[in-house]
Amino acid sequence: MPVFKTPFNGYSVKFSPFYENRLAVATAQNFGILGNGRLHVLDLSPDPSLPIAELAAYDTADGVYDVAWSESHDSIVIAAVADGSVKLYDLALPPTSNPIRSFQEHTREVHSADYNPVRRDSFLSSSWDDTVKLWTLDRPTSVRTFKEHAYCVYSAVWNPRHADVFASASGDCTVRVWDVREPGSTMILPAHDFEVLACDWNKYDECVIATASVDKSLRVWDVRNYRVPVSVLNGHGYAVRKVKFSPHVRNLLVSCSYDMTVCVWDFMVEDALVSRYDHHTEFAVGVDMSVLVEGLMASTGWDELVYVWQHGTDPRAP
Amino acid sequence: MATQSPPRPPTPTATDENQGSEVVQPAGMDQQNAGEEEPAKLNSTQSVFVNSQPLREEQVQNAMKFLSHPKVRGSPVIYRRSFLEKKGLTKEEIDEAFRRVPDSAPTVQTAGVNQDGQFKSSSNSQQQTQQQTLQPGLPASTGVNTSSGTLLRSRFHWSHALIAVGLLAASGAGTAIIIKKSILPQLKSWIRKVVLDNDDEQLKKTDDKPTLMEEAAQAAKSAAAAAAEVAKASQVLLASKGEERRYFVEVVSLLDKQVQEMKSMTNAIRRLEGQEDLRISQSSSKQLIVNGKVDYDLRSVRSSSPPASVEPSSGLHPKSYMEIMAMVQRGEKPSNIRPWEVDQVQSTSTQMLQSEVNGEDLNTKTQDTSLVNGDEPLPWWQRKNVRIREIDNENESNGVPYSAASSQQPVQQPVQRVWVPPQPPPIVMPEAAEAIRRPKPVAQKEQMPDNQSVAHSSDSSDDVHSVSKPLESEGAVEGSSVSSVPSSSEIQEEHEVKYDEQ
C-alpha cells in the first residue's frame, strides 16, 4: 500500500469524485500554528509497488485546513485556508493562473469546506468566527452567512439526499441542522458535553448524523428523535477529530482521532468496533472513504504521511 | 449575534412551523414518503429536519428560572442562549422563555448600564446585612436608614481600628518580654562560651603536632581507598565495554545474516520472474544497512506522546508541537516560513514535480508493460478484501509477510520506524542471562519472536502500539518466555519496567 510523505503536517484528505485514483491533501506547516500551507493533488498508480505520484501542489501563505473537490468540474478543488480565505484551484490551468479565486470574507480561520453533492453548484465553508458561509463558483461574494453558533464551527456537511439541508458542528457543543431556505437553523442537537469536532450524514439514511467530539466518543443521532443518540461509540483514547460514513455500507463509519488511530465502526452492532489501524505516529486528523472504489480509505496526520489502503488490509504493508 | 435573534418576530415562524408540524405528524415519520417526495417538493419533506414537538412547559419554566437569576443577568445574551441550547431546549422554547422573562434580552449597551446599577445596590445591601450579623452589640438605632448605615460603618471602622491597635501592642509587649527572658541569657552563655574557647585553644596548641600526623595518615588512607575505588570503577567500565562489544558483534552478525537472506530472496525472485534489475537489489540492500544503523544508533526510545516526535527528515532542527507553540507565544517566528510570492515559487515547484513525474514514468514504463500483463486486470486498490477479519487474524497474517517483504519498498524516503534493542536487563535469573549469551539459530528464532510479539499484541485490544521490524529481539524472547503478564507489544520502557518488577 503506498505512502506519500508531505513536507508539511497533514490536515485533511479527500478522494476525487471523478477519478478513482486521485486524492487531494491539505497540509500546513508547523502543525498549522504558523507558517505556510500546501495543497497536494496525488495520483495512485495501478502498480502497488510504485509510490504515489504528485500531480500538482499549490502553496499558500497560511496553512490549509481542509480541501473539497468540486462535484461539477473534475479539476476544481476548494481549499479552506487558515488566513480566513477560501481559495479555488483548477488543475487544468497552468500553475501561474492558480488560484483562480480567493474569497476573503471570514474573519478567522476557515476550518472546513464541503461541496453540495446534490445541487452541485454551491459549497459551504465553516470558520472559527462562528459562521458558516454558502458560496457558488461564479459569484465573487458569499450567498448566505449563517451565524448562530456561539463558538468555532468546526465542520459543515451537506445532506447527501436533500439539496438544501446541511449540518454544522461547533465548539459550543451543539450540532445544528440548517435549511438554506430558512432564515435560521431548524434543529439544534445538544450532541455532547464538550466541543463537537466533526459531523457527517449517513449516505443511506438521510436522517442519521454521526458526531465526533473532544469527549473521545462518537454519537450517532436520528434527527427525528434527537434527544437520545442511536448509539454511542467509545473506544478512542483521545478526542475524535473526524468522522465519515461509508458510501458503500449502510452502517459503517470511519473515524480518526488524536490517539493516532483510525477506527472503523458498525453502529448497529453491539460490539461496534470493526477494525482499528494505528499506522500513524502522530495525531491522525484526516480520513476519507472513496465513493468510487468500495473499501478504499485514506488517512493523513501530523506525522506528514498520507496512507491509502483497502479496508481489511494493513496500511503499512507494501 | 445578539441583534439577530430578538428582532426575528416569533409569531410568523411559530405559525409556519406549526403548520409544518401538522403536516409532519401523519406523514413526516414515514421515511419512504420523504424519499419519494424528494424531487422538488416544498411542503412536507424538509419538515423532517424541523422540531415537530410542542413546547415543553417545564423546560420553559426552568429556562425562565435560569434567566431570572441575578448572575445570569450579567452575562451576554449569546451565552445564555448557548447554555439553553446545550441543555437541549428548542429554539421555540428558548424564545418563549426570553419572551416571558421581562427584560431578559436587552441590548448590549443598556445591559451594561443596568448591570452596574444592579450590582452596586445588591453589593451594598449584602455588606450591610453581613456587618449587622457580625456586630450584634451595636446600638439598635443603627438600622435600615442609609445615613445611619454610613455612620454605622464609620463607627465600625474606628472600633475595628482600636481593637487592632490593642492587639498589636499586646503582641509587641509579649515578644519583648519573651526576648528579655529567653534570648538574653542565651547571648550571655554564648559569650561565656567564646571566652572559654579562647582559653582552651591555648591548651590545645601543644596537641597539634601529633594530631597533624594522625590527620596525614588518615588522608593517605582515604586517598588509597579512593584510588582503589577508581580502579574498581575502571575495571567495571572495561567489563561493560567488553559486553557491549560482544552485543554489537552479535547484532552485526545477525544483520549480515539478514542481508544474506534478503539477497538470496531477491535472487530467487529474479529467477522466478526472469528479470534482472541490479539497481533495485543494490538499493534495497543499501536501505537495509541504513535502517540497521539507524535502529541501533538511536538510543532514545520513541515515546507515545505526540509532541515528542522526532522528524529528522524535515530540516535541521525539527520542532515539536509544544516548542512551536512556545515560540509563537514568545513572539518569535519559526524559521522555515517563507513570505509568500504566489507566482514564482508555485511555477518552479510544479515544474519540478512534473519533471519528476515524467522521469518516473519513463523509467517505469518497461517494468509496467512486463508486470501488468502477468497481473490481474484490475488495479491493486480495486481488489476487494471482502471478509472483514478480526484484529487478531489481521495482525497475525500480515505480520510475517510484512516483515519479510519490507525490503521491497522502493519508497523515496524510509518511513520513520524506530525500534531500539532494549537495554540488557539486570541479571535477575542467571539462566536467562545464559540464554541471552548463547548464540541462537537465526532463521527460526527471528520468525518466532515476530509471531509471538504480534500474537501478544493482538491479545490486548486496546492501545496497540505495534513494534515494527524487530531485528534482534532477545528482549522480546525473554518477555514471551519469562514474564507472566501478557506482554502486549508496548513501548520498550514498559518491558524494562516489567523486568525490574520481577
PDB file of N, CA, C and O in Angstrom, chain A residues 20-21 29-31 33 36 45-46 54 59 95 98 148 161-162 176 179 181 185-187 190 224 226-227 276 278 282-283 304 310 313 316, chain B residues 4 31 38 46 49 51 56 85-86 88 90-91 304 306 309 311 321 324-325 336 338 340 346 350 353 380-382 385 388 410 461 464 466:
ATOM      1  N   GLU A  20     -10.956   7.669  -9.705  1.00  0.00           N
ATOM      2  CA  GLU A  20     -10.850   6.785  -8.560  1.00  0.00           C
ATOM      3  C   GLU A  20      -9.446   6.707  -8.008  1.00  0.00           C
ATOM      4  O   GLU A  20      -9.251   6.209  -6.915  1.00  0.00           O
ATOM      5  N   ASN A  21      -8.471   7.190  -8.738  1.00  0.00           N
ATOM      6  CA  ASN A  21      -7.108   7.108  -8.209  1.00  0.00           C
ATOM      7  C   ASN A  21      -6.571   8.472  -7.807  1.00  0.00           C
ATOM      8  O   ASN A  21      -5.379   8.632  -7.637  1.00  0.00           O
ATOM      9  N   GLN A  29       2.149  23.989   7.659  1.00  0.00           N
ATOM     10  CA  GLN A  29       3.473  23.932   8.246  1.00  0.00           C
ATOM     11  C   GLN A  29       3.396  24.103   9.748  1.00  0.00           C
ATOM     12  O   GLN A  29       2.480  24.754  10.257  1.00  0.00           O
ATOM     13  N   ASN A  30       4.368  23.546  10.453  1.00  0.00           N
ATOM     14  CA  ASN A  30       4.434  23.742  11.901  1.00  0.00           C
ATOM     15  C   ASN A  30       3.133  23.377  12.580  1.00  0.00           C
ATOM     16  O   ASN A  30       2.635  24.120  13.430  1.00  0.00           O
ATOM     17  N   PHE A  31       2.574  22.264  12.210  1.00  0.00           N
ATOM     18  CA  PHE A  31       1.344  21.747  12.809  1.00  0.00           C
ATOM     19  C   PHE A  31       0.162  22.686  12.622  1.00  0.00           C
ATOM     20  O   PHE A  31      -0.833  22.568  13.321  1.00  0.00           O
ATOM     21  N   ILE A  33       0.106  25.873  13.225  1.00  0.00           N
ATOM     22  CA  ILE A  33       0.112  27.004  14.149  1.00  0.00           C
ATOM     23  C   ILE A  33       0.468  28.273  13.396  1.00  0.00           C
ATOM     24  O   ILE A  33      -0.189  29.301  13.508  1.00  0.00           O
ATOM     25  N   ASN A  36       3.383  28.462   6.301  1.00  0.00           N
ATOM     26  CA  ASN A  36       2.751  28.271   5.005  1.00  0.00           C
ATOM     27  C   ASN A  36       1.919  26.994   4.990  1.00  0.00           C
ATOM     28  O   ASN A  36       1.927  26.216   5.930  1.00  0.00           O
ATOM     29  N   SER A  45      -0.945   4.978  -8.542  1.00  0.00           N
ATOM     30  CA  SER A  45      -0.650   4.242  -9.768  1.00  0.00           C
ATOM     31  C   SER A  45      -1.218   2.833  -9.643  1.00  0.00           C
ATOM     32  O   SER A  45      -1.344   2.309  -8.547  1.00  0.00           O
ATOM     33  N   PRO A  46      -1.535   2.208 -10.756  1.00  0.00           N
ATOM     34  CA  PRO A  46      -2.125   0.866 -10.692  1.00  0.00           C
ATOM     35  C   PRO A  46      -1.164  -0.167 -10.109  1.00  0.00           C
ATOM     36  O   PRO A  46      -1.590  -1.143  -9.532  1.00  0.00           O
ATOM     37  N   GLU A  54       2.720  12.814  -7.373  1.00  0.00           N
ATOM     38  CA  GLU A  54       2.080  14.092  -7.069  1.00  0.00           C
ATOM     39  C   GLU A  54       1.747  14.773  -8.381  1.00  0.00           C
ATOM     40  O   GLU A  54       2.632  15.109  -9.161  1.00  0.00           O
ATOM     41  N   ASP A  59       1.034  26.138  -3.169  1.00  0.00           N
ATOM     42  CA  ASP A  59       1.465  26.685  -1.891  1.00  0.00           C
ATOM     43  C   ASP A  59       0.601  27.861  -1.499  1.00  0.00           C
ATOM     44  O   ASP A  59       0.141  28.621  -2.355  1.00  0.00           O
ATOM     45  N   PRO A  95      -0.033  26.528 -13.463  1.00  0.00           N
ATOM     46  CA  PRO A  95       0.086  26.970 -12.066  1.00  0.00           C
ATOM     47  C   PRO A  95       0.191  28.480 -11.896  1.00  0.00           C
ATOM     48  O   PRO A  95      -0.099  28.992 -10.826  1.00  0.00           O
ATOM     49  N   ASN A  98      -3.189  29.953 -10.975  1.00  0.00           N
ATOM     50  CA  ASN A  98      -3.869  29.438  -9.798  1.00  0.00           C
ATOM     51  C   ASN A  98      -3.462  30.234  -8.584  1.00  0.00           C
ATOM     52  O   ASN A  98      -2.305  30.615  -8.477  1.00  0.00           O
ATOM     53  N   GLU A 148     -25.093  31.597  13.980  1.00  0.00           N
ATOM     54  CA  GLU A 148     -25.868  31.308  15.187  1.00  0.00           C
ATOM     55  C   GLU A 148     -25.060  30.606  16.247  1.00  0.00           C
ATOM     56  O   GLU A 148     -25.412  30.630  17.407  1.00  0.00           O
ATOM     57  N   ARG A 161     -28.895  13.580   0.547  1.00  0.00           N
ATOM     58  CA  ARG A 161     -30.146  13.382  -0.179  1.00  0.00           C
ATOM     59  C   ARG A 161     -30.892  14.674  -0.434  1.00  0.00           C
ATOM     60  O   ARG A 161     -31.528  14.845  -1.450  1.00  0.00           O
ATOM     61  N   HIS A 162     -30.846  15.581   0.539  1.00  0.00           N
ATOM     62  CA  HIS A 162     -31.637  16.806   0.437  1.00  0.00           C
ATOM     63  C   HIS A 162     -30.734  17.953   0.041  1.00  0.00           C
ATOM     64  O   HIS A 162     -29.757  18.253   0.712  1.00  0.00           O
ATOM     65  N   ARG A 176     -26.028  21.886  14.654  1.00  0.00           N
ATOM     66  CA  ARG A 176     -27.250  22.487  14.132  1.00  0.00           C
ATOM     67  C   ARG A 176     -27.549  21.956  12.754  1.00  0.00           C
ATOM     68  O   ARG A 176     -26.639  21.785  11.939  1.00  0.00           O
ATOM     69  N   ASP A 179     -31.546  24.632   7.038  1.00  0.00           N
ATOM     70  CA  ASP A 179     -32.137  24.554   5.712  1.00  0.00           C
ATOM     71  C   ASP A 179     -31.827  25.892   5.051  1.00  0.00           C
ATOM     72  O   ASP A 179     -32.104  26.939   5.608  1.00  0.00           O
ATOM     73  N   ARG A 181     -33.140  27.452   2.813  1.00  0.00           N
ATOM     74  CA  ARG A 181     -34.283  28.310   2.513  1.00  0.00           C
ATOM     75  C   ARG A 181     -34.838  28.982   3.742  1.00  0.00           C
ATOM     76  O   ARG A 181     -35.622  29.910   3.644  1.00  0.00           O
ATOM     77  N   SER A 185     -31.342  28.267  11.836  1.00  0.00           N
ATOM     78  CA  SER A 185     -31.231  26.812  11.931  1.00  0.00           C
ATOM     79  C   SER A 185     -32.586  26.210  12.249  1.00  0.00           C
ATOM     80  O   SER A 185     -33.413  26.827  12.900  1.00  0.00           O
ATOM     81  N   THR A 186     -32.782  25.004  11.773  1.00  0.00           N
ATOM     82  CA  THR A 186     -34.072  24.368  12.003  1.00  0.00           C
ATOM     83  C   THR A 186     -34.018  23.391  13.166  1.00  0.00           C
ATOM     84  O   THR A 186     -35.044  23.053  13.727  1.00  0.00           O
ATOM     85  N   MET A 187     -32.851  22.908  13.495  1.00  0.00           N
ATOM     86  CA  MET A 187     -32.760  21.998  14.638  1.00  0.00           C
ATOM     87  C   MET A 187     -31.472  22.254  15.378  1.00  0.00           C
ATOM     88  O   MET A 187     -30.456  22.563  14.759  1.00  0.00           O
ATOM     89  N   PRO A 190     -28.240  19.025  21.065  1.00  0.00           N
ATOM     90  CA  PRO A 190     -27.221  19.138  22.118  1.00  0.00           C
ATOM     91  C   PRO A 190     -26.392  17.868  22.149  1.00  0.00           C
ATOM     92  O   PRO A 190     -26.597  16.978  22.962  1.00  0.00           O
ATOM     93  N   ARG A 224     -34.974  12.650  13.780  1.00  0.00           N
ATOM     94  CA  ARG A 224     -36.395  12.607  14.096  1.00  0.00           C
ATOM     95  C   ARG A 224     -36.614  12.402  15.579  1.00  0.00           C
ATOM     96  O   ARG A 224     -37.679  12.668  16.096  1.00  0.00           O
ATOM     97  N   TYR A 226     -34.089  13.285  18.389  1.00  0.00           N
ATOM     98  CA  TYR A 226     -32.716  13.671  18.659  1.00  0.00           C
ATOM     99  C   TYR A 226     -32.388  13.858  20.121  1.00  0.00           C
ATOM    100  O   TYR A 226     -31.333  14.361  20.458  1.00  0.00           O
ATOM    101  N   ARG A 227     -33.295  13.491  20.996  1.00  0.00           N
ATOM    102  CA  ARG A 227     -32.975  13.647  22.421  1.00  0.00           C
ATOM    103  C   ARG A 227     -32.004  12.597  22.877  1.00  0.00           C
ATOM    104  O   ARG A 227     -31.196  12.806  23.781  1.00  0.00           O
ATOM    105  N   ARG A 276      -9.304  -1.401  13.716  1.00  0.00           N
ATOM    106  CA  ARG A 276      -8.552  -0.250  14.212  1.00  0.00           C
ATOM    107  C   ARG A 276      -7.195  -0.274  13.543  1.00  0.00           C
ATOM    108  O   ARG A 276      -6.513  -1.287  13.512  1.00  0.00           O
ATOM    109  N   ASP A 278      -3.491   1.611  13.539  1.00  0.00           N
ATOM    110  CA  ASP A 278      -2.658   2.585  14.264  1.00  0.00           C
ATOM    111  C   ASP A 278      -1.375   2.860  13.501  1.00  0.00           C
ATOM    112  O   ASP A 278      -0.289   2.875  14.072  1.00  0.00           O
ATOM    113  N   GLU A 282       1.570  10.177  14.765  1.00  0.00           N
ATOM    114  CA  GLU A 282       1.190  11.472  15.321  1.00  0.00           C
ATOM    115  C   GLU A 282      -0.320  11.546  15.250  1.00  0.00           C
ATOM    116  O   GLU A 282      -0.952  10.591  14.817  1.00  0.00           O
ATOM    117  N   PHE A 283      -0.876  12.680  15.665  1.00  0.00           N
ATOM    118  CA  PHE A 283      -2.337  12.827  15.585  1.00  0.00           C
ATOM    119  C   PHE A 283      -2.818  12.480  14.177  1.00  0.00           C
ATOM    120  O   PHE A 283      -2.285  12.969  13.192  1.00  0.00           O
ATOM    121  N   GLU A 304       2.970  13.794   8.809  1.00  0.00           N
ATOM    122  CA  GLU A 304       3.314  14.147   7.431  1.00  0.00           C
ATOM    123  C   GLU A 304       3.201  12.999   6.458  1.00  0.00           C
ATOM    124  O   GLU A 304       3.867  12.988   5.425  1.00  0.00           O
ATOM    125  N   GLN A 310      -6.850  -0.447   1.462  1.00  0.00           N
ATOM    126  CA  GLN A 310      -8.142  -1.097   1.307  1.00  0.00           C
ATOM    127  C   GLN A 310      -8.566  -1.579   2.691  1.00  0.00           C
ATOM    128  O   GLN A 310      -7.769  -2.114   3.439  1.00  0.00           O
ATOM    129  N   THR A 313      -7.008  -4.544   5.018  1.00  0.00           N
ATOM    130  CA  THR A 313      -5.581  -4.789   4.823  1.00  0.00           C
ATOM    131  C   THR A 313      -4.786  -3.880   5.751  1.00  0.00           C
ATOM    132  O   THR A 313      -5.332  -2.969   6.363  1.00  0.00           O
ATOM    133  N   ARG A 316       0.286  -0.285   6.246  1.00  0.00           N
ATOM    134  CA  ARG A 316       1.729  -0.155   6.082  1.00  0.00           C
ATOM    135  C   ARG A 316       2.332  -1.274   5.276  1.00  0.00           C
ATOM    136  O   ARG A 316       3.530  -1.282   5.041  1.00  0.00           O
TER     137      ARG A 316
ATOM    138  N   GLN B   4     -29.396  39.593  16.059  1.00  0.00           N
ATOM    139  CA  GLN B   4     -30.138  38.742  15.134  1.00  0.00           C
ATOM    140  C   GLN B   4     -31.339  38.111  15.803  1.00  0.00           C
ATOM    141  O   GLN B   4     -32.428  38.113  15.251  1.00  0.00           O
ATOM    142  N   GLN B  31     -40.361   7.427   6.461  1.00  0.00           N
ATOM    143  CA  GLN B  31     -39.158   7.639   5.638  1.00  0.00           C
ATOM    144  C   GLN B  31     -39.485   7.608   4.172  1.00  0.00           C
ATOM    145  O   GLN B  31     -39.034   8.403   3.396  1.00  0.00           O
ATOM    146  N   GLU B  38     -39.010  13.592  -2.573  1.00  0.00           N
ATOM    147  CA  GLU B  38     -37.808  14.434  -2.552  1.00  0.00           C
ATOM    148  C   GLU B  38     -37.664  15.367  -3.742  1.00  0.00           C
ATOM    149  O   GLU B  38     -37.371  16.533  -3.569  1.00  0.00           O
ATOM    150  N   GLN B  46     -38.896  18.582   3.979  1.00  0.00           N
ATOM    151  CA  GLN B  46     -37.894  19.206   4.832  1.00  0.00           C
ATOM    152  C   GLN B  46     -38.361  19.320   6.262  1.00  0.00           C
ATOM    153  O   GLN B  46     -37.589  19.606   7.138  1.00  0.00           O
ATOM    154  N   PHE B  49     -36.558  17.752   9.210  1.00  0.00           N
ATOM    155  CA  PHE B  49     -35.411  18.360   9.858  1.00  0.00           C
ATOM    156  C   PHE B  49     -35.809  19.506  10.763  1.00  0.00           C
ATOM    157  O   PHE B  49     -35.009  20.345  11.099  1.00  0.00           O
ATOM    158  N   ASN B  51     -38.034  20.693  14.334  1.00  0.00           N
ATOM    159  CA  ASN B  51     -38.641  20.175  15.554  1.00  0.00           C
ATOM    160  C   ASN B  51     -40.144  20.116  15.396  1.00  0.00           C
ATOM    161  O   ASN B  51     -40.798  21.126  15.173  1.00  0.00           O
ATOM    162  N   ARG B  56     -42.223  22.301  25.508  1.00  0.00           N
ATOM    163  CA  ARG B  56     -42.259  21.599  26.783  1.00  0.00           C
ATOM    164  C   ARG B  56     -42.306  22.649  27.881  1.00  0.00           C
ATOM    165  O   ARG B  56     -41.356  23.422  28.049  1.00  0.00           O
ATOM    166  N   GLU B  85     -29.325  26.143  24.751  1.00  0.00           N
ATOM    167  CA  GLU B  85     -29.263  25.206  23.630  1.00  0.00           C
ATOM    168  C   GLU B  85     -28.525  23.939  24.011  1.00  0.00           C
ATOM    169  O   GLU B  85     -28.925  22.836  23.638  1.00  0.00           O
ATOM    170  N   LYS B  86     -27.449  24.104  24.787  1.00  0.00           N
ATOM    171  CA  LYS B  86     -26.709  22.923  25.234  1.00  0.00           C
ATOM    172  C   LYS B  86     -27.573  22.027  26.084  1.00  0.00           C
ATOM    173  O   LYS B  86     -27.404  20.817  26.108  1.00  0.00           O
ATOM    174  N   GLY B  88     -30.544  21.420  25.637  1.00  0.00           N
ATOM    175  CA  GLY B  88     -31.476  20.675  24.817  1.00  0.00           C
ATOM    176  C   GLY B  88     -32.788  21.374  24.551  1.00  0.00           C
ATOM    177  O   GLY B  88     -33.741  20.732  24.121  1.00  0.00           O
ATOM    178  N   THR B  90     -35.353  23.647  22.499  1.00  0.00           N
ATOM    179  CA  THR B  90     -35.511  24.022  21.105  1.00  0.00           C
ATOM    180  C   THR B  90     -35.565  25.541  21.003  1.00  0.00           C
ATOM    181  O   THR B  90     -35.728  26.252  21.991  1.00  0.00           O
ATOM    182  N   LYS B  91     -35.462  25.999  19.775  1.00  0.00           N
ATOM    183  CA  LYS B  91     -35.476  27.446  19.559  1.00  0.00           C
ATOM    184  C   LYS B  91     -36.754  28.082  20.070  1.00  0.00           C
ATOM    185  O   LYS B  91     -36.731  29.167  20.645  1.00  0.00           O
ATOM    186  N   SER B 304       5.220   7.652  23.411  1.00  0.00           N
ATOM    187  CA  SER B 304       3.914   7.624  22.784  1.00  0.00           C
ATOM    188  C   SER B 304       3.281   8.980  22.661  1.00  0.00           C
ATOM    189  O   SER B 304       2.359   9.166  21.911  1.00  0.00           O
ATOM    190  N   PRO B 306       2.511  12.485  21.350  1.00  0.00           N
ATOM    191  CA  PRO B 306       2.795  13.091  20.044  1.00  0.00           C
ATOM    192  C   PRO B 306       3.754  14.269  20.090  1.00  0.00           C
ATOM    193  O   PRO B 306       4.592  14.373  19.226  1.00  0.00           O
ATOM    194  N   SER B 309       7.680  13.910  19.143  1.00  0.00           N
ATOM    195  CA  SER B 309       8.131  13.166  17.967  1.00  0.00           C
ATOM    196  C   SER B 309       9.371  13.813  17.369  1.00  0.00           C
ATOM    197  O   SER B 309       9.567  15.014  17.415  1.00  0.00           O
ATOM    198  N   GLU B 311      11.491  14.299  13.879  1.00  0.00           N
ATOM    199  CA  GLU B 311      11.311  14.191  12.436  1.00  0.00           C
ATOM    200  C   GLU B 311      12.575  14.639  11.752  1.00  0.00           C
ATOM    201  O   GLU B 311      12.698  15.789  11.344  1.00  0.00           O
ATOM    202  N   TYR B 321       5.404  20.113  18.559  1.00  0.00           N
ATOM    203  CA  TYR B 321       4.258  20.998  18.650  1.00  0.00           C
ATOM    204  C   TYR B 321       4.417  21.974  19.806  1.00  0.00           C
ATOM    205  O   TYR B 321       4.183  23.169  19.667  1.00  0.00           O
ATOM    206  N   ILE B 324       6.886  24.767  19.110  1.00  0.00           N
ATOM    207  CA  ILE B 324       6.406  25.795  18.194  1.00  0.00           C
ATOM    208  C   ILE B 324       5.406  26.686  18.902  1.00  0.00           C
ATOM    209  O   ILE B 324       5.414  27.915  18.739  1.00  0.00           O
ATOM    210  N   MET B 325       4.530  26.096  19.702  1.00  0.00           N
ATOM    211  CA  MET B 325       3.560  26.920  20.436  1.00  0.00           C
ATOM    212  C   MET B 325       4.294  27.888  21.350  1.00  0.00           C
ATOM    213  O   MET B 325       3.924  29.052  21.471  1.00  0.00           O
ATOM    214  N   ASN B 336      11.183  28.405   9.306  1.00  0.00           N
ATOM    215  CA  ASN B 336      11.010  27.827   7.988  1.00  0.00           C
ATOM    216  C   ASN B 336       9.877  28.448   7.185  1.00  0.00           C
ATOM    217  O   ASN B 336       9.460  27.906   6.189  1.00  0.00           O
ATOM    218  N   ARG B 338       8.193  31.076   4.646  1.00  0.00           N
ATOM    219  CA  ARG B 338       8.605  31.970   3.587  1.00  0.00           C
ATOM    220  C   ARG B 338       7.542  33.032   3.369  1.00  0.00           C
ATOM    221  O   ARG B 338       6.371  32.705   3.278  1.00  0.00           O
ATOM    222  N   TRP B 340       5.253  34.979   1.256  1.00  0.00           N
ATOM    223  CA  TRP B 340       4.778  34.217   0.132  1.00  0.00           C
ATOM    224  C   TRP B 340       4.637  35.021  -1.153  1.00  0.00           C
ATOM    225  O   TRP B 340       3.955  36.002  -1.214  1.00  0.00           O
ATOM    226  N   GLN B 346       5.295  28.762  -6.978  1.00  0.00           N
ATOM    227  CA  GLN B 346       4.374  27.724  -7.447  1.00  0.00           C
ATOM    228  C   GLN B 346       4.840  27.156  -8.765  1.00  0.00           C
ATOM    229  O   GLN B 346       4.882  25.969  -8.978  1.00  0.00           O
ATOM    230  N   THR B 350       5.858  23.276  -9.215  1.00  0.00           N
ATOM    231  CA  THR B 350       5.085  22.338 -10.011  1.00  0.00           C
ATOM    232  C   THR B 350       5.877  21.863 -11.209  1.00  0.00           C
ATOM    233  O   THR B 350       5.750  20.728 -11.632  1.00  0.00           O
ATOM    234  N   LEU B 353       8.037  19.143 -10.041  1.00  0.00           N
ATOM    235  CA  LEU B 353       7.281  17.935  -9.775  1.00  0.00           C
ATOM    236  C   LEU B 353       6.887  17.253 -11.060  1.00  0.00           C
ATOM    237  O   LEU B 353       6.933  16.036 -11.179  1.00  0.00           O
ATOM    238  N   TRP B 380      -4.600  -2.460  -8.134  1.00  0.00           N
ATOM    239  CA  TRP B 380      -4.479  -3.130  -6.844  1.00  0.00           C
ATOM    240  C   TRP B 380      -5.549  -2.712  -5.860  1.00  0.00           C
ATOM    241  O   TRP B 380      -6.013  -3.477  -5.061  1.00  0.00           O
ATOM    242  N   TRP B 381      -5.965  -1.418  -5.951  1.00  0.00           N
ATOM    243  CA  TRP B 381      -6.872  -0.975  -4.901  1.00  0.00           C
ATOM    244  C   TRP B 381      -8.278  -1.453  -5.121  1.00  0.00           C
ATOM    245  O   TRP B 381      -9.120  -1.309  -4.279  1.00  0.00           O
ATOM    246  N   GLN B 382      -8.535  -1.995  -6.298  1.00  0.00           N
ATOM    247  CA  GLN B 382      -9.875  -2.477  -6.531  1.00  0.00           C
ATOM    248  C   GLN B 382     -10.046  -3.919  -6.124  1.00  0.00           C
ATOM    249  O   GLN B 382     -11.132  -4.446  -6.148  1.00  0.00           O
ATOM    250  N   ASN B 385     -10.715  -7.006  -0.462  1.00  0.00           N
ATOM    251  CA  ASN B 385     -10.564  -7.999   0.595  1.00  0.00           C
ATOM    252  C   ASN B 385     -11.885  -8.103   1.285  1.00  0.00           C
ATOM    253  O   ASN B 385     -12.184  -7.364   2.197  1.00  0.00           O
ATOM    254  N   ILE B 388     -14.256  -8.981   6.310  1.00  0.00           N
ATOM    255  CA  ILE B 388     -13.631  -8.105   7.289  1.00  0.00           C
ATOM    256  C   ILE B 388     -13.228  -8.969   8.466  1.00  0.00           C
ATOM    257  O   ILE B 388     -14.045  -9.368   9.278  1.00  0.00           O
ATOM    258  N   PRO B 410      10.291   0.381  -2.470  1.00  0.00           N
ATOM    259  CA  PRO B 410      11.145   1.411  -3.065  1.00  0.00           C
ATOM    260  C   PRO B 410      10.622   2.801  -2.767  1.00  0.00           C
ATOM    261  O   PRO B 410      10.314   3.561  -3.645  1.00  0.00           O
ATOM    262  N   SER B 461      -6.654  -5.685  23.107  1.00  0.00           N
ATOM    263  CA  SER B 461      -7.348  -4.975  22.044  1.00  0.00           C
ATOM    264  C   SER B 461      -7.272  -3.471  22.196  1.00  0.00           C
ATOM    265  O   SER B 461      -7.524  -2.748  21.266  1.00  0.00           O
ATOM    266  N   VAL B 464      -2.993  -0.570  21.007  1.00  0.00           N
ATOM    267  CA  VAL B 464      -1.979  -1.400  20.356  1.00  0.00           C
ATOM    268  C   VAL B 464      -0.973  -0.471  19.690  1.00  0.00           C
ATOM    269  O   VAL B 464      -1.283   0.166  18.692  1.00  0.00           O
ATOM    270  N   SER B 466       2.107  -0.914  17.656  1.00  0.00           N
ATOM    271  CA  SER B 466       2.800  -2.074  17.081  1.00  0.00           C
ATOM    272  C   SER B 466       4.294  -1.819  17.002  1.00  0.00           C
ATOM    273  O   SER B 466       4.732  -0.753  16.583  1.00  0.00           O
TER     274      SER B 466
END
